[in-house]
XYZ file of C-alpha atoms in Angstrom:
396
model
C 110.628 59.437 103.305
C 108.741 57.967 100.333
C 108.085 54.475 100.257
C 107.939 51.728 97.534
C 104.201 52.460 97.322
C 104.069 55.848 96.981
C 106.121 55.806 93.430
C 104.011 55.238 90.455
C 104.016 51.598 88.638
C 106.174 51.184 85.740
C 102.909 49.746 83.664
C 101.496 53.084 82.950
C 104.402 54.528 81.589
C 103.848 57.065 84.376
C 107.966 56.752 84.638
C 107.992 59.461 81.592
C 105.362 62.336 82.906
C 107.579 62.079 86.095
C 110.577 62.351 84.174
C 109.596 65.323 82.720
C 108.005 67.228 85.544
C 104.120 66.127 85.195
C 104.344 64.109 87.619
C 105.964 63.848 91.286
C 107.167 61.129 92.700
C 105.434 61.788 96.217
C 101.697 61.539 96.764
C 99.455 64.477 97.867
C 98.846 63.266 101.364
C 102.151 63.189 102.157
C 101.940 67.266 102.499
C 105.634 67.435 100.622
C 104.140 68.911 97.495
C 100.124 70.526 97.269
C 98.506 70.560 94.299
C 98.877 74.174 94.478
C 102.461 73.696 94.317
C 102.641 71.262 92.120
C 100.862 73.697 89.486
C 103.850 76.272 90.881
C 106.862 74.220 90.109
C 105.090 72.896 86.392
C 105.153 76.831 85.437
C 108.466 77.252 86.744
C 109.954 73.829 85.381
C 108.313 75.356 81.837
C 109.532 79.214 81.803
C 113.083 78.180 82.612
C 112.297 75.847 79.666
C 111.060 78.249 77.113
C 113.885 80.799 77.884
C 116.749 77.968 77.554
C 115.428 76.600 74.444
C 115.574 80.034 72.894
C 118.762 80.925 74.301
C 120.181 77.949 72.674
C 118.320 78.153 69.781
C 118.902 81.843 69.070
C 123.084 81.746 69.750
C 123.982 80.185 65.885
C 126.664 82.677 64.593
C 128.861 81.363 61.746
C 132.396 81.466 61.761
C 134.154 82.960 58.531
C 138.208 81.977 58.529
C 140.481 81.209 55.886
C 144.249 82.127 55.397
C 145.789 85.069 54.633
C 145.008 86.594 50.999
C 142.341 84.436 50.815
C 139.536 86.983 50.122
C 137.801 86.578 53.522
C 137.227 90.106 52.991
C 135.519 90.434 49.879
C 133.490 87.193 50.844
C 131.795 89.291 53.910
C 131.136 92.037 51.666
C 129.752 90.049 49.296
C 127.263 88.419 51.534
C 126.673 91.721 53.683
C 125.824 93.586 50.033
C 123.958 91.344 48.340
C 123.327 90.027 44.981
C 123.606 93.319 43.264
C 127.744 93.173 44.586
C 127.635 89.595 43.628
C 126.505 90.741 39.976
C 129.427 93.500 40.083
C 131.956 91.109 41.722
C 131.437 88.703 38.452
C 130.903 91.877 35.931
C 134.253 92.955 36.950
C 136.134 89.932 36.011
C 134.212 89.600 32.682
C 134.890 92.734 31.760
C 138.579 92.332 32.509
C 138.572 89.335 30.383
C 137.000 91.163 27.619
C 139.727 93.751 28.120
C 137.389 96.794 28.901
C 138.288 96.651 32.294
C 141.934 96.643 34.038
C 141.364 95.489 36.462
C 142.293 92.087 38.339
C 140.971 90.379 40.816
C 144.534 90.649 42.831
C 143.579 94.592 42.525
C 140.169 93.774 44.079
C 141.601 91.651 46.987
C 144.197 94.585 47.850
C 141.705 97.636 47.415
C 139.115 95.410 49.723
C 142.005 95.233 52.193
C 143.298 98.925 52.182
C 139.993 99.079 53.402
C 140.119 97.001 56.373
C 141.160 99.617 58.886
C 138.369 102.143 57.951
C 135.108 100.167 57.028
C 136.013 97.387 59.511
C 136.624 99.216 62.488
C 132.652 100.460 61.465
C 131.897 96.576 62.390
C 129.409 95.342 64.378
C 126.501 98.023 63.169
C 123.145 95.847 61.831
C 124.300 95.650 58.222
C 121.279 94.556 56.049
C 121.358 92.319 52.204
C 118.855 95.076 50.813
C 119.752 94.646 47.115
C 116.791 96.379 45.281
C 117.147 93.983 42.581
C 116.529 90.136 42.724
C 117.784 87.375 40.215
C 115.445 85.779 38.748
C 117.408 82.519 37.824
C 117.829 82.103 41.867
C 114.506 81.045 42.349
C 115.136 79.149 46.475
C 118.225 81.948 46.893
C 116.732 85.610 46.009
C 115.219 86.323 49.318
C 116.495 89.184 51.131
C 119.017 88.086 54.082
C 119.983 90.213 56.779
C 124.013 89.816 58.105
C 125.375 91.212 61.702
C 129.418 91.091 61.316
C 131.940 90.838 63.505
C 135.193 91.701 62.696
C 138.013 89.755 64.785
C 140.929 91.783 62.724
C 139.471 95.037 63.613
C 138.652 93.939 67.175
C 142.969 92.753 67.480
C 143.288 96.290 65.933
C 141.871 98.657 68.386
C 142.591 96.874 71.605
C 145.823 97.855 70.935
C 145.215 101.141 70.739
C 145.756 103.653 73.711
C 143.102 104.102 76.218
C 143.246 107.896 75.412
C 142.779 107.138 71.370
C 140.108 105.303 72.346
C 138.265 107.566 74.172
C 138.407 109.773 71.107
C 137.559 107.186 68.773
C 134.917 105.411 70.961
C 132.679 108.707 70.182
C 129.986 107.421 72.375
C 129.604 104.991 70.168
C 128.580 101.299 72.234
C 130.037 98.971 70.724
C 133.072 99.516 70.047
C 136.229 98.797 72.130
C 136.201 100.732 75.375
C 139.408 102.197 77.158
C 139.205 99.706 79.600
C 139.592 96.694 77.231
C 142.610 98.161 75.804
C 146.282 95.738 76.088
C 148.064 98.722 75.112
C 149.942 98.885 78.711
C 150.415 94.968 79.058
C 151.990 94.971 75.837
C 154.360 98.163 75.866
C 155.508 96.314 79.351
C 156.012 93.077 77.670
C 157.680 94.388 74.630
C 159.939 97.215 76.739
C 162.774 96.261 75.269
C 161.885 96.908 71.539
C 161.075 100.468 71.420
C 160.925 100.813 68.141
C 157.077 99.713 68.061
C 155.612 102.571 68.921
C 155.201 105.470 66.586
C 157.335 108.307 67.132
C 154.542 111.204 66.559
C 151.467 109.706 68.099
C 153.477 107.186 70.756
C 150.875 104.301 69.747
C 151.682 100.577 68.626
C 153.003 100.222 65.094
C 151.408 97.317 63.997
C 153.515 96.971 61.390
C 157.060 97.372 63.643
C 154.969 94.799 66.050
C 154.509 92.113 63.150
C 158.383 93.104 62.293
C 159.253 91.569 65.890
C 156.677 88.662 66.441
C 157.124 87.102 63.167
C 160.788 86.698 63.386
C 160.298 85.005 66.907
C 157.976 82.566 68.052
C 158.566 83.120 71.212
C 157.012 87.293 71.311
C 154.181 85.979 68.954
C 153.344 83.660 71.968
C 153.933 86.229 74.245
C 151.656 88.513 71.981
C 148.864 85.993 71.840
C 148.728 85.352 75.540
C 147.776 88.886 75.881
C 145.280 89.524 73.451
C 143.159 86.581 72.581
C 141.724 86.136 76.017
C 140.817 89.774 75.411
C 139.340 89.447 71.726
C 137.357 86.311 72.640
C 135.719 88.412 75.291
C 134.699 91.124 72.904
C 133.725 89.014 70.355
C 131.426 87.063 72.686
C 129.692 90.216 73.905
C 128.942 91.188 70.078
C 128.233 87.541 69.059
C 125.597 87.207 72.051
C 124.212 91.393 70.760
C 124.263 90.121 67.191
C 122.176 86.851 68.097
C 119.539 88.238 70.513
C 119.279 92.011 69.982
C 120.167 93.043 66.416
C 117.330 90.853 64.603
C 119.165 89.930 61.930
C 118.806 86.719 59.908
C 122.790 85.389 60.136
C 125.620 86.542 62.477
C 128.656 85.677 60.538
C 131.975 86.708 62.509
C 135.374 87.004 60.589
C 137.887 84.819 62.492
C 141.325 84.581 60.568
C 142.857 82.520 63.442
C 140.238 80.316 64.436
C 141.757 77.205 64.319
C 145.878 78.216 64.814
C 144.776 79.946 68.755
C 143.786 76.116 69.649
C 141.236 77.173 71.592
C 138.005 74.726 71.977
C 136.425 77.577 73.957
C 136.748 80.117 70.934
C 135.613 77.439 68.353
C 132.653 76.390 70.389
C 130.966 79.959 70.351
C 130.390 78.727 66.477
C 127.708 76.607 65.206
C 129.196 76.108 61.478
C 132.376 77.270 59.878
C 133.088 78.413 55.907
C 136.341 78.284 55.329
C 137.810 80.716 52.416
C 140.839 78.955 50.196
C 142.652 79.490 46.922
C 144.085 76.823 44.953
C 147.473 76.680 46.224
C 150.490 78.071 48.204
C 151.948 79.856 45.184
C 148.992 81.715 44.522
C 148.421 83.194 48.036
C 151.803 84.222 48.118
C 151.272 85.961 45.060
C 148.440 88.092 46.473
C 149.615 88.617 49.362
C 153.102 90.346 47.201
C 150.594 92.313 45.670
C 148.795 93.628 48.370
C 151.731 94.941 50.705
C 154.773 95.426 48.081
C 156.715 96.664 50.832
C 156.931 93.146 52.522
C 160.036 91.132 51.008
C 159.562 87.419 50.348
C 160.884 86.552 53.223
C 158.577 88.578 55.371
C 155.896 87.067 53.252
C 157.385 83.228 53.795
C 157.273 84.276 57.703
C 153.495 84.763 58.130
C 152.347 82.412 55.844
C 154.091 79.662 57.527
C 152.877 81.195 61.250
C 149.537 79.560 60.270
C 148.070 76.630 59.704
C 148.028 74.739 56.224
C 145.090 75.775 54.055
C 144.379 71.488 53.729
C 144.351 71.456 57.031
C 142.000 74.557 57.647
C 139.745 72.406 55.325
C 139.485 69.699 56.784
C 137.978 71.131 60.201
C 135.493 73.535 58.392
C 132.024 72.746 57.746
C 131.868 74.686 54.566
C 134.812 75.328 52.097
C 134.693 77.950 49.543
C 137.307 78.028 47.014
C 137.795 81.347 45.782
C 139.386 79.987 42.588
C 140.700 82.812 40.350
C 139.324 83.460 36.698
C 135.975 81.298 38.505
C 134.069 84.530 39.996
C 130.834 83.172 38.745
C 131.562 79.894 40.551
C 132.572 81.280 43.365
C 129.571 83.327 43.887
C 127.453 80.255 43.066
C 128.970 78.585 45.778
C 128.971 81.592 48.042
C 125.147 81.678 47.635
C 124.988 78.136 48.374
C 126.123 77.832 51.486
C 124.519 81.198 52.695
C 121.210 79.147 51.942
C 122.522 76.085 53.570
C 123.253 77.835 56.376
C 119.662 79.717 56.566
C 118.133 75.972 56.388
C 120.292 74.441 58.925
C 119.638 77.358 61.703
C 116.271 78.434 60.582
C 115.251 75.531 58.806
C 113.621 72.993 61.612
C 112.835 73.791 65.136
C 113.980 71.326 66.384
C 117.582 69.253 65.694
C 118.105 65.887 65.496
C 120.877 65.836 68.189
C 118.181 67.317 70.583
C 115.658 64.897 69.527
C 118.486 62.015 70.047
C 119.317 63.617 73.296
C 115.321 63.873 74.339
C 114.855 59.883 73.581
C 118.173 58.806 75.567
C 116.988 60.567 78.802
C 113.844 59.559 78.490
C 114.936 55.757 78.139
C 118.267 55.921 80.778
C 115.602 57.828 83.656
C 113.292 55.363 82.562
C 115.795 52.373 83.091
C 117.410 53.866 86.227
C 113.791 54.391 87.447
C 112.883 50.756 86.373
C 116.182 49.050 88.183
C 114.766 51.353 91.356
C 111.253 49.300 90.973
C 112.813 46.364 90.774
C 115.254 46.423 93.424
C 112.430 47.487 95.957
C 110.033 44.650 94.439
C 112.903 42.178 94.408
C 114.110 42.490 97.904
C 110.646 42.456 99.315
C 109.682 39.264 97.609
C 113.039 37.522 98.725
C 112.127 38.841 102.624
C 109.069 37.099 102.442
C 110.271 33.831 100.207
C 112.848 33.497 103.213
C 110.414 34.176 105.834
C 107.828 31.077 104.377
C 111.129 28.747 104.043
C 112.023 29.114 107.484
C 108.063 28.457 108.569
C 108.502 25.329 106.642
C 111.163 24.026 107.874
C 109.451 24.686 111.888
């Protein structure tokens, strides 16, 4: 075993190059650890550090949530198109105002949702900001920024899907849901006794017969949830991690409508920052959300707004809120480009974060103090021995 003397002194601050692996605690004599091996163990001690630094560095993907009829939607196609949809996004509106144009933005928030179960099952292909043409005004904000999605809606989607229609789907396509992550068993078994949510042609899940049932009891939403968000957080892991290391892209924003009501700290930790998508009240998402499924009655419209959370509180837990204020396109684009820059700084920005540099210093200084107290307890309870042996010479 080592002995007092064979630790370095605390004068030379030699505390810190063992902290860190530059130095070992045992001399060479000792035969414990060569030279050679001490060289060994440096290059290991480093690799294991280069590929953990980049591992953590590299895994930033950004959480897009909001409620429902919020525009989440159109705010990932925004961002995935570019500045030349940004341009059209606000062209539209002024040319509705002008009266050339018909068209509202409650028509653009339904026709971007009729879409949902065609372009977003496409999800998780590298989708590129190539927009040929640059704004000049934007001088920090015109660079071209390249977006991986993930889509948590379409992911919910097609995991309930038959194994069979997903073998057809799947295409050979790899990455999309495979047969084998499909719930459709678990929840035809859970949900036996309502038949009527299957289709009576193709025998798979209506979605809309499902949301009939779970809505109008808590109890089957539960039930519902159980089953399929320990299966969507798994998917969306394996595309967040592909999105992060393998697609090169510049961002990996994932669209997560139920972030914060699945109260899972393991779902909202895969996140480094969070934009939250509002509108300006209660009234008005009720209001789009009447216009994009006219079928639904009010009260089927009451029922899944109140199964989530409250948009203040949404707001409160997000790192970024974007209000996608109606008649205030131009605003809300602003806004969208300014937090897809802030975002670019704060991943790509510095190397290195202050946390980490925090974190650095305050294991440096605690193995430093623990190593310290270690030096003085052997120093102190040698100098006591000997204090006590010269007393008792004394006194003979």
């Amino acid at each position: 075993y080592p002995t007092a003397t064979m630790f370095p002194t605390y004068a030379d601050w030699s505390w810190v190059r063992t902290m860190w692996g530059l130095e070992c605690f045992v001399r060479y004599e000792s035969d414990i650890l060569t030279p050679h091996g001490l060289c060994w163990l440096l290059s290991i001690r480093t690799a294991f550090l280069v590929v953990g630094l980049y591992l953590g560095q590299s895994f930033c993907p950004i959480a897009l949530t909001g409620g429902i009829a919020t525009g989440k939607s159109t705010m990932v196609r925004l961002l995935v198109q570019g500045q030349s949809a940004m341009d059209e996004f606000v062209r539209e509106e002024e040319e509705d105002k002008d009266g050339s144009d018909g068209k509202t933005e409650k028509d653009d928030d339904e026709d971007d949702d009729k879409k949902d179960d065609n372009e977003h099952k496409k999800d998780d292909k590298n989708t590129t900001n190539d927009s040929p043409k640059k704004d000049n005004n934007n001088n920090n904000t015109d660079d071209v920024v390249t977006i991986y999605t993930v889509d948590c809606d379409a992911i919910g989607h097609e995991i309930l899907l038959s194994p069979t229609a997903l073998k057809t789907k799947q295409g050979g396509s790899r990455y999309s849901v495979s047969p084998g992550e499909s719930v459709y068993e678990k929840v035809c078994q859970t949900f036996a006794q309502d038949n009527d949510i299957l289709d009576a042609q193709t025998h798979e899940i209506d979605r809309a017969k499902l949301g009939a049932v779970i809505f109008a009891d808590a109890a089957k939403r539960r039930q519902l949830n159980r089953l399929t968000h320990g299966r969507i957080a798994w998917i969306l892991w394996k595309r967040l991690a592909y999105g992060c290391y393998l697609s090169g892209q510049d961002l990996v924003v994932a669209e997560v409508p139920l972030l914060f009501e699945t109260q899972s700290w393991l779902l909202r930790s895969l996140f480094c920052l969070t934009v939250m998508v509002t509108v300006e009240s209660v009234d008005v998402q009720r209001a789009r959300l009447q216009a994009r499924h006219p079928q639904w009655t009010v009260e089927d419209c009451r029922r899944r707004l109140d199964a989530q959370m409250p948009l203040h509180e949404k707001e409160r837990r997000a790192s970024y809120v974007l209000s996608n204020t109606t008649g205030q396109r131009r605003v809300v684009v602003r806004d969208l480009r300014s937090i897809q820059q802030s975002c670019m700084d704060r991943i790509h920005g510095v190397g290195i974060s202050v946390t980490q540099i925090v974190v650095i210093v305050v294991a440096t200084l605690m193995g430093g103090l623990l190593y310290r107290i270690h030096i003085v307890n052997k120093s102190g309870g040698g100098d006591g021995a000997e204090a006590g042996e010269s007393a008792a010479a004394a006194e003979l």
